[in-house]
PDB file of C-alpha atoms in Angstrom:
ATOM      1  CA  GLY A   1      39.105   1.935 -25.513  1.00  0.00           C
ATOM      2  CA  HIS A   2      36.851   2.208 -22.497  1.00  0.00           C
ATOM      3  CA  ASP A   3      39.706   3.745 -20.488  1.00  0.00           C
ATOM      4  CA  ALA A   4      39.512   6.948 -22.600  1.00  0.00           C
ATOM      5  CA  ILE A   5      43.310   7.290 -22.441  1.00  0.00           C
ATOM      6  CA  ARG A   6      44.734   8.518 -25.704  1.00  0.00           C
ATOM      7  CA  PRO A   7      48.104   7.199 -26.914  1.00  0.00           C
ATOM      8  CA  ASP A   8      49.353  10.757 -27.443  1.00  0.00           C
ATOM      9  CA  PHE A   9      48.750  11.445 -23.739  1.00  0.00           C
ATOM     10  CA  LEU A  10      51.122   8.604 -22.896  1.00  0.00           C
ATOM     11  CA  ARG A  11      53.745   9.862 -25.331  1.00  0.00           C
ATOM     12  CA  GLU A  12      53.535  13.393 -23.936  1.00  0.00           C
ATOM     13  CA  ASN A  13      53.759  12.214 -20.314  1.00  0.00           C
ATOM     14  CA  ILE A  14      56.097   9.238 -20.599  1.00  0.00           C
ATOM     15  CA  GLU A  15      58.607  10.738 -18.147  1.00  0.00           C
ATOM     16  CA  LEU A  16      55.924  10.826 -15.436  1.00  0.00           C
ATOM     17  CA  ILE A  17      54.449   7.392 -15.979  1.00  0.00           C
ATOM     18  CA  VAL A  18      57.357   5.200 -17.070  1.00  0.00           C
ATOM     19  CA  GLN A  19      58.325   3.999 -13.572  1.00  0.00           C
ATOM     20  CA  PRO A  20      54.814   3.203 -12.249  1.00  0.00           C
ATOM     21  CA  LEU A  21      53.887   1.653 -15.592  1.00  0.00           C
ATOM     22  CA  THR A  22      57.017  -0.510 -15.602  1.00  0.00           C
ATOM     23  CA  HIS A  23      56.230  -1.642 -12.061  1.00  0.00           C
ATOM     24  CA  LEU A  24      52.670  -2.621 -13.012  1.00  0.00           C
ATOM     25  CA  ILE A  25      53.817  -4.480 -16.122  1.00  0.00           C
ATOM     26  CA  ASN A  26      56.485  -6.390 -14.184  1.00  0.00           C
ATOM     27  CA  LEU A  27      53.966  -7.202 -11.452  1.00  0.00           C
ATOM     28  CA  SER A  28      51.527  -8.502 -14.050  1.00  0.00           C
ATOM     29  CA  PHE A  29      54.181 -10.754 -15.600  1.00  0.00           C
ATOM     30  CA  SER A  30      55.547 -12.015 -12.285  1.00  0.00           C
ATOM     31  CA  GLN A  31      52.073 -12.908 -10.991  1.00  0.00           C
ATOM     32  CA  GLY A  32      50.849 -14.196 -14.338  1.00  0.00           C
ATOM     33  CA  ARG A  33      47.729 -12.072 -13.979  1.00  0.00           C
ATOM     34  CA  LEU A  34      46.129  -9.259 -15.893  1.00  0.00           C
ATOM     35  CA  HIS A  35      43.667  -6.891 -14.264  1.00  0.00           C
ATOM     36  CA  ASP A  36      40.097  -7.463 -15.489  1.00  0.00           C
ATOM     37  CA  SER A  37      39.790  -3.876 -16.731  1.00  0.00           C
ATOM     38  CA  LEU A  38      42.573  -4.587 -19.248  1.00  0.00           C
ATOM     39  CA  LYS A  39      40.599  -7.494 -20.720  1.00  0.00           C
ATOM     40  CA  ILE A  40      37.612  -5.394 -21.769  1.00  0.00           C
ATOM     41  CA  ALA A  41      37.318  -4.264 -25.391  1.00  0.00           C
ATOM     42  CA  HIS A  42      34.776  -2.200 -27.283  1.00  0.00           C
ATOM     43  CA  VAL A  43      33.437  -4.179 -30.234  1.00  0.00           C
ATOM     44  CA  THR A  44      32.303  -2.321 -33.332  1.00  0.00           C
ATOM     45  CA  PRO A  45      30.649  -4.352 -36.103  1.00  0.00           C
ATOM     46  CA  ILE A  46      31.929  -3.306 -39.547  1.00  0.00           C
ATOM     47  CA  TYR A  47      29.716  -4.118 -42.517  1.00  0.00           C
ATOM     48  CA  LYS A  48      31.430  -6.230 -45.220  1.00  0.00           C
ATOM     49  CA  SER A  49      28.895  -6.880 -47.992  1.00  0.00           C
ATOM     50  CA  GLY A  50      25.659  -8.644 -48.729  1.00  0.00           C
ATOM     51  CA  ASP A  51      22.450  -8.450 -46.744  1.00  0.00           C
ATOM     52  CA  PRO A  52      22.919  -5.810 -44.015  1.00  0.00           C
ATOM     53  CA  THR A  53      20.364  -7.598 -41.813  1.00  0.00           C
ATOM     54  CA  ASP A  54      22.539 -10.747 -41.728  1.00  0.00           C
ATOM     55  CA  PRO A  55      24.953 -10.616 -38.753  1.00  0.00           C
ATOM     56  CA  ASN A  56      27.394 -12.850 -40.684  1.00  0.00           C
ATOM     57  CA  ASN A  57      28.018  -9.944 -43.067  1.00  0.00           C
ATOM     58  CA  TYR A  58      29.797  -7.958 -40.372  1.00  0.00           C
ATOM     59  CA  ARG A  59      33.267  -8.322 -38.920  1.00  0.00           C
ATOM     60  CA  PRO A  60      34.094  -7.314 -35.362  1.00  0.00           C
ATOM     61  CA  ILE A  61      36.694  -4.624 -34.704  1.00  0.00           C
ATOM     62  CA  LEU A  62      38.012  -4.596 -31.131  1.00  0.00           C
ATOM     63  CA  VAL A  63      39.300  -1.435 -29.463  1.00  0.00           C
ATOM     64  CA  LEU A  64      41.437  -2.326 -26.456  1.00  0.00           C
ATOM     65  CA  PRO A  65      42.491  -0.118 -23.552  1.00  0.00           C
ATOM     66  CA  VAL A  66      45.809   1.635 -24.217  1.00  0.00           C
ATOM     67  CA  PHE A  67      47.595  -0.210 -21.406  1.00  0.00           C
ATOM     68  CA  SER A  68      46.524  -3.569 -22.861  1.00  0.00           C
ATOM     69  CA  LYS A  69      48.290  -2.642 -26.081  1.00  0.00           C
ATOM     70  CA  ILE A  70      51.471  -1.839 -24.165  1.00  0.00           C
ATOM     71  CA  LEU A  71      51.485  -5.289 -22.577  1.00  0.00           C
TER      72      LEU A  71
END
């Protein structure tokens, strides 16, 4: 995603980030809000078949920030 945080980084550093991450997740749920940066996804069009100049022949693939996937 746009955050450039790799999932393996989280796995390798879980001991350091588990408490602040838990706090942020709980805060998000209690307030019913999600920070705008977690709502942004990179969209990559993947060609299916047919005329490559027709936008309908592509499907969007969304890459979300790592923390969005955790939530």
